[in-house]
Short mmCIF file of C-alpha atoms in Angstrom, two decimals:
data_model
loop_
_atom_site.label_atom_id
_atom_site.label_comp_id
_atom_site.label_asym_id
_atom_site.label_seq_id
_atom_site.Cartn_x
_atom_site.Cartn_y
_atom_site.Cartn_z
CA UNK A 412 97.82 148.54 180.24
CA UNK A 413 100.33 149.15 177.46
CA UNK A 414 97.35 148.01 174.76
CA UNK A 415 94.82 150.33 176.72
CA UNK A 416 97.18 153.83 175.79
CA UNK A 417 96.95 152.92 172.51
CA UNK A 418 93.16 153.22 172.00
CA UNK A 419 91.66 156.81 172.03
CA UNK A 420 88.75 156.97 171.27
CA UNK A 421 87.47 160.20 169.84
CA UNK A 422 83.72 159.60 168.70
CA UNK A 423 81.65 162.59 167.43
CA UNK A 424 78.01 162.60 167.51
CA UNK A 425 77.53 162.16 163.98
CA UNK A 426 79.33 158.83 164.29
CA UNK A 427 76.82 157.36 166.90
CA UNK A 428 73.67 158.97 165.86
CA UNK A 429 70.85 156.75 166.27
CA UNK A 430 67.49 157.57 164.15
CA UNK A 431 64.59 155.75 165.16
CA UNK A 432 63.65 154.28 168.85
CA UNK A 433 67.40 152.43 170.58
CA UNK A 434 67.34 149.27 170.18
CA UNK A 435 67.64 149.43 174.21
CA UNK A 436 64.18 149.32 174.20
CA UNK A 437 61.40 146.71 173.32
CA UNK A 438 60.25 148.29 170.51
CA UNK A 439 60.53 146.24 167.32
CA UNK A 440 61.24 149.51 165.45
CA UNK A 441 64.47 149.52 162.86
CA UNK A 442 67.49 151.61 164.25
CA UNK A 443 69.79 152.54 161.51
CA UNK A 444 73.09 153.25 162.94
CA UNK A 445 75.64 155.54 161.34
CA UNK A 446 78.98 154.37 160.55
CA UNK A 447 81.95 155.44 163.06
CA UNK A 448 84.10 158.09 161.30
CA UNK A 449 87.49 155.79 161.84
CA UNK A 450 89.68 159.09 161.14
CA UNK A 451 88.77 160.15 165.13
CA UNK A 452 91.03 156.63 166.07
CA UNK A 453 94.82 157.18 166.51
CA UNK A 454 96.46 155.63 164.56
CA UNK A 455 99.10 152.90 165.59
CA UNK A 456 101.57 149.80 164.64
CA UNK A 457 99.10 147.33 166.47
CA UNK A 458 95.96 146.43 165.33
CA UNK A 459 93.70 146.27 168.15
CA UNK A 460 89.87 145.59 168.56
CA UNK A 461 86.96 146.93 170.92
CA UNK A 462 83.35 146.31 171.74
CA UNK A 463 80.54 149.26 170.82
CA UNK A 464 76.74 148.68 171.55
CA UNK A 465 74.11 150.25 169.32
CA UNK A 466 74.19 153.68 170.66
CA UNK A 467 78.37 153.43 170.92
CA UNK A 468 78.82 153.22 174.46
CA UNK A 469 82.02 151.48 175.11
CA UNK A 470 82.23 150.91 178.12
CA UNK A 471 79.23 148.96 179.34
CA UNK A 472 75.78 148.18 178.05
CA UNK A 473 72.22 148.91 179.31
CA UNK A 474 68.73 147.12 178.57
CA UNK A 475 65.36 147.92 180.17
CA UNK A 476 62.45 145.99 178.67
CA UNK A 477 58.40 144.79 179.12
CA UNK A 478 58.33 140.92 178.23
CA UNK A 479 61.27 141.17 175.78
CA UNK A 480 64.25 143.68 174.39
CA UNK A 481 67.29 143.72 172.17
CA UNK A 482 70.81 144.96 172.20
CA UNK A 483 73.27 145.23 169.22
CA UNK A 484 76.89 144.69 169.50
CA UNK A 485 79.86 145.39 167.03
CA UNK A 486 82.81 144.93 167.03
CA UNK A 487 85.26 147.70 166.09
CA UNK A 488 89.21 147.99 164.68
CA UNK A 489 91.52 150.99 165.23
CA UNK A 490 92.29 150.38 161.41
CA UNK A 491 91.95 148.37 158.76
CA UNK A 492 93.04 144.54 158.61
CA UNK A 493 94.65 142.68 155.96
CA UNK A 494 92.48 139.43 157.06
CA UNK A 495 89.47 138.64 158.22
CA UNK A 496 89.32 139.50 161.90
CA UNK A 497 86.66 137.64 164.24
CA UNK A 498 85.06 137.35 168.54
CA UNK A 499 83.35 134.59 169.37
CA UNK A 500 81.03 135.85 172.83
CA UNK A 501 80.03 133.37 175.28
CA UNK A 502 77.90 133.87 178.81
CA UNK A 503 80.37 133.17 181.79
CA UNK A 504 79.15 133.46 184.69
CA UNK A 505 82.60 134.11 185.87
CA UNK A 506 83.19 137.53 184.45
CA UNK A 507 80.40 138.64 186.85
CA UNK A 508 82.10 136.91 190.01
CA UNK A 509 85.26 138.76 189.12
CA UNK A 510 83.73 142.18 188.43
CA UNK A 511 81.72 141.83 191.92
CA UNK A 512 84.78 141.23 193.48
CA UNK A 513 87.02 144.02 191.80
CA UNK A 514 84.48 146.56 193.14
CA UNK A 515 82.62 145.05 196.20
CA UNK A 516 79.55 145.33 194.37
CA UNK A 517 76.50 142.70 194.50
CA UNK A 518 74.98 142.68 191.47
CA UNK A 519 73.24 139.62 190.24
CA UNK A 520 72.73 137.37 187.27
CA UNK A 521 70.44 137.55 184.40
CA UNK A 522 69.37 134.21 183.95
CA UNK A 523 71.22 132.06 180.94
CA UNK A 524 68.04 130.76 180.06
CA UNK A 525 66.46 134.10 179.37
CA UNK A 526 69.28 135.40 177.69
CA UNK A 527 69.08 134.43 173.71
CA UNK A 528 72.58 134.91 171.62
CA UNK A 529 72.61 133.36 168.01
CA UNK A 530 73.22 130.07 167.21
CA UNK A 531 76.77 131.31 166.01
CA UNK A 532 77.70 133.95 168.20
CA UNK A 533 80.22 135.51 166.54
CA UNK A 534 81.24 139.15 165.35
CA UNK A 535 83.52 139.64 162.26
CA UNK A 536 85.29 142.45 160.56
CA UNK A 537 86.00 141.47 157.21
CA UNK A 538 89.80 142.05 155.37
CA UNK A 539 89.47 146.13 154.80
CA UNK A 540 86.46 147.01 157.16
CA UNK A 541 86.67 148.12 160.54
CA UNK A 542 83.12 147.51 161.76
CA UNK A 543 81.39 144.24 161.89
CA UNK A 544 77.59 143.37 161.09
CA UNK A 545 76.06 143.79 164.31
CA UNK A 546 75.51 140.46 166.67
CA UNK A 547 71.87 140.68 168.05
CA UNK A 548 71.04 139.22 171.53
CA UNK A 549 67.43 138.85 172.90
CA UNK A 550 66.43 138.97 176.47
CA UNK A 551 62.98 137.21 177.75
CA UNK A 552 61.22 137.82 180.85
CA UNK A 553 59.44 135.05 182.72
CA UNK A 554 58.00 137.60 185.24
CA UNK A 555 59.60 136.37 187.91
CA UNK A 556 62.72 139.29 188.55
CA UNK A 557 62.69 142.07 190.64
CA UNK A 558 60.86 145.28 188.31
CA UNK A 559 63.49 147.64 190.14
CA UNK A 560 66.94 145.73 190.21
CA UNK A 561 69.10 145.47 187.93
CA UNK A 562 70.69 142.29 186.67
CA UNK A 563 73.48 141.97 184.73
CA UNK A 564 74.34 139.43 181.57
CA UNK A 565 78.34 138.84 181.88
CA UNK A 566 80.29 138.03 178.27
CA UNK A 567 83.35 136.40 177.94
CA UNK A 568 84.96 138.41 174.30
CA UNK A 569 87.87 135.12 172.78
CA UNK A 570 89.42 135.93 169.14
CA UNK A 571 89.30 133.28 167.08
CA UNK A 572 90.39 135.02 164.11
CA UNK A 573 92.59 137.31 162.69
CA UNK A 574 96.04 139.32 163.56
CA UNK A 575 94.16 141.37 165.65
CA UNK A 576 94.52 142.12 169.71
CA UNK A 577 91.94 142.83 172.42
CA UNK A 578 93.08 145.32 175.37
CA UNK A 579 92.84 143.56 178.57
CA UNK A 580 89.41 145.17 179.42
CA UNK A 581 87.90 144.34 175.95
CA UNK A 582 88.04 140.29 177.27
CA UNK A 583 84.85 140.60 179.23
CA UNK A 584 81.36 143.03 178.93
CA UNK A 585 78.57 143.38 181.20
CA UNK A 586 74.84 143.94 180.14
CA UNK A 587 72.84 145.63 182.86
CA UNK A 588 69.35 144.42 182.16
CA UNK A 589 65.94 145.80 183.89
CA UNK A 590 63.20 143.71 183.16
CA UNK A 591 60.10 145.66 183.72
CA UNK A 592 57.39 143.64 182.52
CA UNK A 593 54.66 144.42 184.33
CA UNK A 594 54.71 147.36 185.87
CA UNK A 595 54.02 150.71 183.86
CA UNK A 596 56.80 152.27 182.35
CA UNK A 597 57.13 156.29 181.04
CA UNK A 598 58.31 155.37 177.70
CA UNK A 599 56.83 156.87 174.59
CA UNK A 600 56.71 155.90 170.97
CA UNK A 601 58.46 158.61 169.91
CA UNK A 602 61.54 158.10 172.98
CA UNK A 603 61.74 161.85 173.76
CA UNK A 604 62.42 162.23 177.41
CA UNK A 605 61.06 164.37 179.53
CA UNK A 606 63.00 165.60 182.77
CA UNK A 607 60.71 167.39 185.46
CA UNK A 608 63.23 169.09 187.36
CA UNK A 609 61.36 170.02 190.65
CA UNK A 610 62.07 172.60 193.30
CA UNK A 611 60.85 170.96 196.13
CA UNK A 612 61.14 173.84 198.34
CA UNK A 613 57.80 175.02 196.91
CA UNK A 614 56.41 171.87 195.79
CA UNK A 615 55.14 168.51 195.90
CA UNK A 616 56.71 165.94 193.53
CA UNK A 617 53.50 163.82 193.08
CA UNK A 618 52.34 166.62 190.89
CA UNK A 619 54.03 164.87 188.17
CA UNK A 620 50.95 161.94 188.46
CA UNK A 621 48.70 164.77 187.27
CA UNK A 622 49.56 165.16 183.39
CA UNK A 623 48.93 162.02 181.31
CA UNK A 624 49.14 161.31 177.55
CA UNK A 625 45.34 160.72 176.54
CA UNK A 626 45.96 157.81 173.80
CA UNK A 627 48.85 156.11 175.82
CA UNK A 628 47.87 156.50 179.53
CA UNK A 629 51.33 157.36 180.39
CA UNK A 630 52.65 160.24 182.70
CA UNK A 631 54.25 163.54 180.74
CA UNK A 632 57.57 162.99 182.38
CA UNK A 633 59.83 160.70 182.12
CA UNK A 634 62.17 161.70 185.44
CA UNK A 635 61.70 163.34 188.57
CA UNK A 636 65.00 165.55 189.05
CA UNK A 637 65.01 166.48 192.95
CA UNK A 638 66.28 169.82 193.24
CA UNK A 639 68.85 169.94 195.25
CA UNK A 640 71.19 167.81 197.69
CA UNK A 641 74.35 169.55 198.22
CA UNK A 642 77.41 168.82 198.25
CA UNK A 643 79.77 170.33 201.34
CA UNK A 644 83.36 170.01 202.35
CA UNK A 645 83.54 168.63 206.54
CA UNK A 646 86.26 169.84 207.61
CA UNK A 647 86.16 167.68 210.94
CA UNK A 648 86.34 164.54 208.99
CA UNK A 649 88.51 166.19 205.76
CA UNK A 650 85.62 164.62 203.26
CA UNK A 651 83.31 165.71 200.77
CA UNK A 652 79.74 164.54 201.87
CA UNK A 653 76.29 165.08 200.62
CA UNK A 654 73.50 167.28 202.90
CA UNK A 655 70.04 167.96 202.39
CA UNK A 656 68.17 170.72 203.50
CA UNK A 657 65.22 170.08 205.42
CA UNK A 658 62.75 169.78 202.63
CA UNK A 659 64.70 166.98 200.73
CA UNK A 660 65.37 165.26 203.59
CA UNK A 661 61.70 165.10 203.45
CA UNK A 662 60.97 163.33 200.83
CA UNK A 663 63.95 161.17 201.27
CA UNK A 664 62.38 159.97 205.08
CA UNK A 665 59.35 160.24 203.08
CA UNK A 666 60.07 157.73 200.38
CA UNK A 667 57.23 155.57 200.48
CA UNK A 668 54.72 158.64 199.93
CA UNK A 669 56.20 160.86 197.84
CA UNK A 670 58.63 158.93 195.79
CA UNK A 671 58.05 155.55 195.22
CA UNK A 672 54.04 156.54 193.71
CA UNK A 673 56.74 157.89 190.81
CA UNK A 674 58.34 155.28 190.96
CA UNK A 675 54.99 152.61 190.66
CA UNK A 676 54.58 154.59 187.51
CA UNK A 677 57.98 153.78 185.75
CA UNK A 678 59.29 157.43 186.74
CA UNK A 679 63.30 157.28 187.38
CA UNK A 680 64.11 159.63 190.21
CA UNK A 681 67.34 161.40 190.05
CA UNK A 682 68.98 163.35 193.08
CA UNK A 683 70.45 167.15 191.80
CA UNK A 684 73.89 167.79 193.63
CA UNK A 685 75.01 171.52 193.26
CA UNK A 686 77.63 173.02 195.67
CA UNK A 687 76.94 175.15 198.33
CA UNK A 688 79.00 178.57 199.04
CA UNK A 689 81.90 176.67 200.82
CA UNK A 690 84.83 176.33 198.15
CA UNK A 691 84.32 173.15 197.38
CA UNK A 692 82.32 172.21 193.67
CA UNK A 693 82.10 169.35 191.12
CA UNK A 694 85.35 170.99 189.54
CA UNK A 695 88.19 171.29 192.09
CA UNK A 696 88.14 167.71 193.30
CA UNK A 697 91.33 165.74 193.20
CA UNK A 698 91.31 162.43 191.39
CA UNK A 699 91.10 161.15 194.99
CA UNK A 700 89.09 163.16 196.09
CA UNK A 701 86.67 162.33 193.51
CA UNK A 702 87.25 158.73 194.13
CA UNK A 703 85.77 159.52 197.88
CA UNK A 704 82.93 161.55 196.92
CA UNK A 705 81.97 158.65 194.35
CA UNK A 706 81.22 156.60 197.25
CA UNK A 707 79.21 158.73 198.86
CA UNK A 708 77.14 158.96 196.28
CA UNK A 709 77.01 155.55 195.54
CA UNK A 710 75.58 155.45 199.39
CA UNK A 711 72.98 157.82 198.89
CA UNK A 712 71.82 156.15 195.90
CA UNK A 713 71.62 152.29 197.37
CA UNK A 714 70.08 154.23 200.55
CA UNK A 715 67.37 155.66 198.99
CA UNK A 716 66.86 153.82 195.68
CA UNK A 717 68.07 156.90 193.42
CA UNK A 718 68.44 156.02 189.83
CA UNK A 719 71.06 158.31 189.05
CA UNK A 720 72.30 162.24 189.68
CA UNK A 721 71.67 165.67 187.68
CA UNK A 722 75.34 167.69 188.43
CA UNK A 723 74.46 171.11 188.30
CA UNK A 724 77.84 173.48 188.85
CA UNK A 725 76.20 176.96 190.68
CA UNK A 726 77.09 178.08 194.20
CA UNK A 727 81.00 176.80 194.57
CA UNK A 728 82.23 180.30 195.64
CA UNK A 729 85.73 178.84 194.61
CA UNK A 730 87.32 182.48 194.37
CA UNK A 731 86.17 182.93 197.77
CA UNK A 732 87.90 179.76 199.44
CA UNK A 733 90.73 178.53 197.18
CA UNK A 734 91.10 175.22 198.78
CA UNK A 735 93.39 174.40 196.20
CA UNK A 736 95.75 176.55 197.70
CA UNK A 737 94.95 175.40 201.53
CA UNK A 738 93.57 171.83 201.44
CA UNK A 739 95.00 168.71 200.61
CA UNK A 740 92.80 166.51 197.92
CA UNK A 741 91.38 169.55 195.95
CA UNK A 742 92.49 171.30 192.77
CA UNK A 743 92.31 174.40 190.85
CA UNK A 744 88.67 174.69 189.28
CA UNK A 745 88.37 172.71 186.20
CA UNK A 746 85.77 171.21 184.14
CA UNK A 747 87.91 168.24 183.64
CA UNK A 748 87.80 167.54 187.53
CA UNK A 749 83.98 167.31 186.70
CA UNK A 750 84.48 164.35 183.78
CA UNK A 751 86.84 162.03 186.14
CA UNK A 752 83.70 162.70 189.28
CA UNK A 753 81.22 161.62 186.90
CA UNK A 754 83.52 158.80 185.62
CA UNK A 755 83.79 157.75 189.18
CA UNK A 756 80.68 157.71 189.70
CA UNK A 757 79.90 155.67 186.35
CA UNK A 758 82.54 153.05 187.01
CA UNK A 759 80.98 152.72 190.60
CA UNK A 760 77.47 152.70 189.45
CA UNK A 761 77.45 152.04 185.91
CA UNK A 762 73.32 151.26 185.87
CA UNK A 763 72.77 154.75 187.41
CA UNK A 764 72.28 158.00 184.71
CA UNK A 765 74.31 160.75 185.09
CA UNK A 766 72.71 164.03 183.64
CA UNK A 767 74.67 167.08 183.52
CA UNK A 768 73.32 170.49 183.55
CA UNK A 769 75.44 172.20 180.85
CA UNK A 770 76.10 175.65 182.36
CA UNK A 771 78.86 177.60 183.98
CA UNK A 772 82.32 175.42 184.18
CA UNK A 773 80.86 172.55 183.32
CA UNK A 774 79.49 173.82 180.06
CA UNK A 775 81.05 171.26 178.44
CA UNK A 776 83.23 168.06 179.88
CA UNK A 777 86.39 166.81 177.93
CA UNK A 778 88.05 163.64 177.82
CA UNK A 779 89.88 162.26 180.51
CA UNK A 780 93.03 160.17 181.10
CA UNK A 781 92.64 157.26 182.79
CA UNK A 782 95.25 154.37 183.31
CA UNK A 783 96.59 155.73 180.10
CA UNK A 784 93.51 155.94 177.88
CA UNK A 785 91.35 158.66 176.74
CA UNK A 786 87.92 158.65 177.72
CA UNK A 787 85.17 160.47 175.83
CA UNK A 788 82.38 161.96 178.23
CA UNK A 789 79.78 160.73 176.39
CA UNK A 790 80.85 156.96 177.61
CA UNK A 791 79.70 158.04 181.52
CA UNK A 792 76.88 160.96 180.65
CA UNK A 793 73.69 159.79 179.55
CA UNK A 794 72.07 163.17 179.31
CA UNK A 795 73.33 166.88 179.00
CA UNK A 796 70.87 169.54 179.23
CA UNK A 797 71.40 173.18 177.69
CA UNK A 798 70.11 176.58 180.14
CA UNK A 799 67.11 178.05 179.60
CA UNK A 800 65.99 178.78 175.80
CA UNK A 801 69.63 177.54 174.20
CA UNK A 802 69.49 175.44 171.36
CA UNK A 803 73.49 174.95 170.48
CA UNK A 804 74.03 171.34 169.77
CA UNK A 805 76.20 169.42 172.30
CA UNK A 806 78.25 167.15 170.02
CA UNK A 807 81.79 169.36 171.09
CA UNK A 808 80.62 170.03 174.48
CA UNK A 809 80.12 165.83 175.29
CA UNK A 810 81.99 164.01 172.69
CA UNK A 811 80.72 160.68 172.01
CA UNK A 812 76.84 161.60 173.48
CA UNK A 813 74.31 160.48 171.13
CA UNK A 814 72.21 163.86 169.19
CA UNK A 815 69.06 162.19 170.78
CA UNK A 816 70.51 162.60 174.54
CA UNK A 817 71.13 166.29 174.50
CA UNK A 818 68.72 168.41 176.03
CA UNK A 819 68.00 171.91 174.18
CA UNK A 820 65.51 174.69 174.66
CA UNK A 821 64.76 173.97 178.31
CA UNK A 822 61.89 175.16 180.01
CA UNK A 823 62.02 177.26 183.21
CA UNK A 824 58.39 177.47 184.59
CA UNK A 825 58.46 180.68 186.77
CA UNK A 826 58.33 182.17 183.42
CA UNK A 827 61.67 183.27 182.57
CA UNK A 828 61.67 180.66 179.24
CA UNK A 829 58.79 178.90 178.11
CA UNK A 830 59.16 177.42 174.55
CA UNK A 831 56.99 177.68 172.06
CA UNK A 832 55.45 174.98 169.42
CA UNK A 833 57.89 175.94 166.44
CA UNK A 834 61.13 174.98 168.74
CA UNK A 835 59.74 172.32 170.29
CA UNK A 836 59.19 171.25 166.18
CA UNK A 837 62.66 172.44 165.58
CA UNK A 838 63.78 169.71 168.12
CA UNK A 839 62.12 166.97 166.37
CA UNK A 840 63.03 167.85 163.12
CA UNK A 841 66.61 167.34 164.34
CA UNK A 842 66.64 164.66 166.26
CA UNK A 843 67.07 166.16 169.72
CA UNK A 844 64.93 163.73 172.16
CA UNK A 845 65.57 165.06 175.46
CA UNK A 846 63.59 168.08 177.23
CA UNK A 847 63.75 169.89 180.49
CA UNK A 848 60.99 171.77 182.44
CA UNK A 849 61.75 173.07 185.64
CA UNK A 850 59.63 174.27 188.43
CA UNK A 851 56.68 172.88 187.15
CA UNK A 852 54.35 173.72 189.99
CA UNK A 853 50.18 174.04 189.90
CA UNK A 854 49.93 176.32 192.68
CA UNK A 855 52.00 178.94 190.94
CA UNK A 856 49.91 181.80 189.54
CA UNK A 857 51.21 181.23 185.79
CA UNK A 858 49.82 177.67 185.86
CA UNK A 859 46.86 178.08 183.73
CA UNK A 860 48.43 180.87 180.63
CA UNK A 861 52.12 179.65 180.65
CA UNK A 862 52.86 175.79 182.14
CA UNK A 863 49.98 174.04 181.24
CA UNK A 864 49.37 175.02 177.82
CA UNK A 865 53.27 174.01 177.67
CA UNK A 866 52.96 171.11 178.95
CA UNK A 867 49.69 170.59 176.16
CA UNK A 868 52.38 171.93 173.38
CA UNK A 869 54.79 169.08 174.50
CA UNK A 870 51.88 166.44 174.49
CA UNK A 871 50.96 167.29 170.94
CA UNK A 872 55.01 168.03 169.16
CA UNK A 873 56.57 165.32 171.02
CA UNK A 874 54.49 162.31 171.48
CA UNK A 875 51.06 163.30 168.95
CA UNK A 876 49.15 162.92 171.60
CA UNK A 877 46.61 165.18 173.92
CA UNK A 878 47.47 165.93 177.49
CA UNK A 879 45.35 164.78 179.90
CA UNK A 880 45.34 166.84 183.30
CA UNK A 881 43.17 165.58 186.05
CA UNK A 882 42.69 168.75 188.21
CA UNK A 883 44.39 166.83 190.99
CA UNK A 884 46.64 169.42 192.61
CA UNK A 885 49.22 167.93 195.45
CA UNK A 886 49.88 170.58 198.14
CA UNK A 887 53.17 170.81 200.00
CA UNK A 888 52.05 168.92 203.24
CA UNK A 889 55.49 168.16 205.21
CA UNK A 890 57.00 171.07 207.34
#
């Protein structure tokens, strides 16, 4: 662990800023990466090197594709060498076995044979650079893998140059690879994503099948957030657990008819957890603690096939309780308690996406400390979403988060913000690719003068396209 203390990383935005469509994706469109402002790295006596992917996520790598992706790997330097520094990368079906083993997890192979590294896979940082070229690997489907598992291509990192060192973690990388050929997908040309966060007290999730993109054929949104599980502290058994109030439980029992039609249509459904008036909150959990309540929501994503969580930091009531003060395994409210849940959760599930609603404490997550190294919150959130109608970039709030996975301007359909065409534009003039609209709901009087035509304003600033509503209105139909 010594190695590990000495990297922190401290990655802005503007160092990971990716302009075009990620190279996570099959599109054959260029990405042009910006250069990682080296000043953020502390400085020490070693020279030490680490693996980034295309978007800078350090700590593991995700690919979903139809027929055939990419992924782009550097390799990085805390400072600059006096020699040419060099990885050679190699599959190993070992690293995988290890990693399964480590974490009593299951996850299985991406076949070798699919998996396409160059002829001379290497990655080198020449004498006064701290950045390599990138090494490109290709990933081929022969329509034979599961559409909704995840498999996972295991590296093996060996110097073979250079007076460099690699930290004991920076040996080995998994690729989590989704191949999805053949079964509809929600992604856009333009790769804004659209999160449909429901309350499904009121209303019926398959109302998201309605709205199509004429040209394309595919749905509006891009994720059905379920809004909300709950989060509550049992003091019988001394544990955090998740509940659901009767309408989630629901659609949970429900899956087959309310859920998986999403999911047929390449829709990723993500379970909200908010507290719940009983002291206990995404920000007062102990290290342990969080360790626990990790688990639990590892179960209740394997359980009913979640693809990730949307933490969302209203209802604690922690002046109220204090458990800090009273129970054993929480702490004083902190948004850093928040950052080592979601890290938790990441490191247990490190497929899943982990959205955070960017309001009250957790406004903004800092770094961490974790067996002696700084981790950036951007390496375990995919997305952060601002409140209603705010449009304050994210970069200081999440450091390390890509520009193009922070929501701004979100859209609260009861009426209290609807956005209009000119910041929608503002969005895409600066690179902001993720949008929120919550409470989207037919049966709600404003339907026809406030949510669809902004549902038609996102069709036509966001993808160029014309939204195509079929009239088809899905009633609430369980009790």
């Amino acid at each position: 662990m010594k190695r590990i203390n000495k990297i922190k990383m401290y990655c802005t935005t503007a160092a990971i800023m990716i302009l075009g469509c990620s190279l996570l994706s099959s599109c054959a469109e260029e990405v042009v990466i910006a250069d990682v402002n080296e000043s953020q790295y502390e400085s020490t006596d070693e020279l030490l090197g680490y693996l980034t992917d295309s978007q800078g996520k350090h700590l593991k790598s995700e690919v979903e594709f139809h027929s055939s992706g990419e992924l782009a790997l550097y390799l990085n330097l805390t400072k600059k060498s006096s020699s040419d520094c060099m990885v050679s990368v190699a599959y190993d079906e070992s690293v995988l076995e290890e990693y399964n083993a480590k974490n009593s997890s299951s996850y299985a192979l991406f076949p070798k044979e699919q998996t396409l590294l160059p002829q001379e896979p290497t990655m080198k940082v020449e004498v006064g650079k701290q950045k390599s070229s990138p090494l490109l690997m290709s990933f081929t489907s022969d329509g034979t893998l599961d559409a909704d598992s995840r498999y996972v291509v295991p590296l093996r990192i060996s110097i073979t140059s250079g007076d460099m060192n690699l930290a004991q973690e920076e040996n080995t990388r998994l690729i989590f690879v989704t191949d999805r050929t053949g079964i509809p997908d929600c992604n856009k040309e333009s790769g804004v994503k659209i999160l449909s966060c429901m309350e499904v007290n009121d209303t019926n999730p398959l109302n998201n099948l309605s709205f199509t993109l004429k040209k394309s054929g595919k749905l509006l949104t891009d994720f059905l957030i379920i809004f909300s599980g709950n989060m509550k502290y049992d003091r019988e058994k001394g544990a955090v657990m998740m509940k659901y109030n009767n309408n989630v439980q629901a659609l949970l029992d429900g899956y087959d008819h309310y859920l998986k039609p999403l999911k047929d249509r390449g829709m990723k459904i993500i379970m909200g957890i908010m507290p719940d008036h009983d002291g206990s909150g995404l920000c007062n959990l102990a290290p342990e603690t969080c360790k626990e309540f990790a688990l639990e929501i590892k179960a209740m994503c394997d359980a009913y096939n979640l693809d990730g969580i949307f933490l969302d930091e209203e209802y604690a009531d922690y002046n109220n309780y204090n458990l800090h003060l009273t129970v054993p395994g929480f702490v004083r409210p902190v948004a850093s308690a928040c950052s080592r849940l979601a890290y938790e959760v990441h490191k247990l599930q490190p497929e899943k996406d982990i959205i955070v609603y960017a309001y009250s404490t957790i406004y903004s997550l800092p770094a961490i400390e974790v067996d002696g190294r700084t981790i950036q919150s951007g390496e375990y959130v995919t997305y952060a979403v601002r409140d209603y109608g705010v449009s304050s970039d994210l970069g200081a709030s999440f450091p390390g988060l890509p520009k193009s996975n922070m929501g701004v301007y979100s859209q609260e359909y009861t009426g209290r913000f609807i956005a209009s065409k000119t910041h929608l534009q503002w969005m895409v003039n600066n690179g902001y690719k993720t949008h929120m609209i919550f409470a989207m709901d037919p049966y709600r009087s404003n339907f026809e003068y406030q949510q669809l035509p902004s549902m038609q304003d996102i069709a036509e600033v966001f993808f160029d396209d014309e939204l195509v509503f079929d009239g088809v209105k899905y009633p609430k139909d369980w009790e």
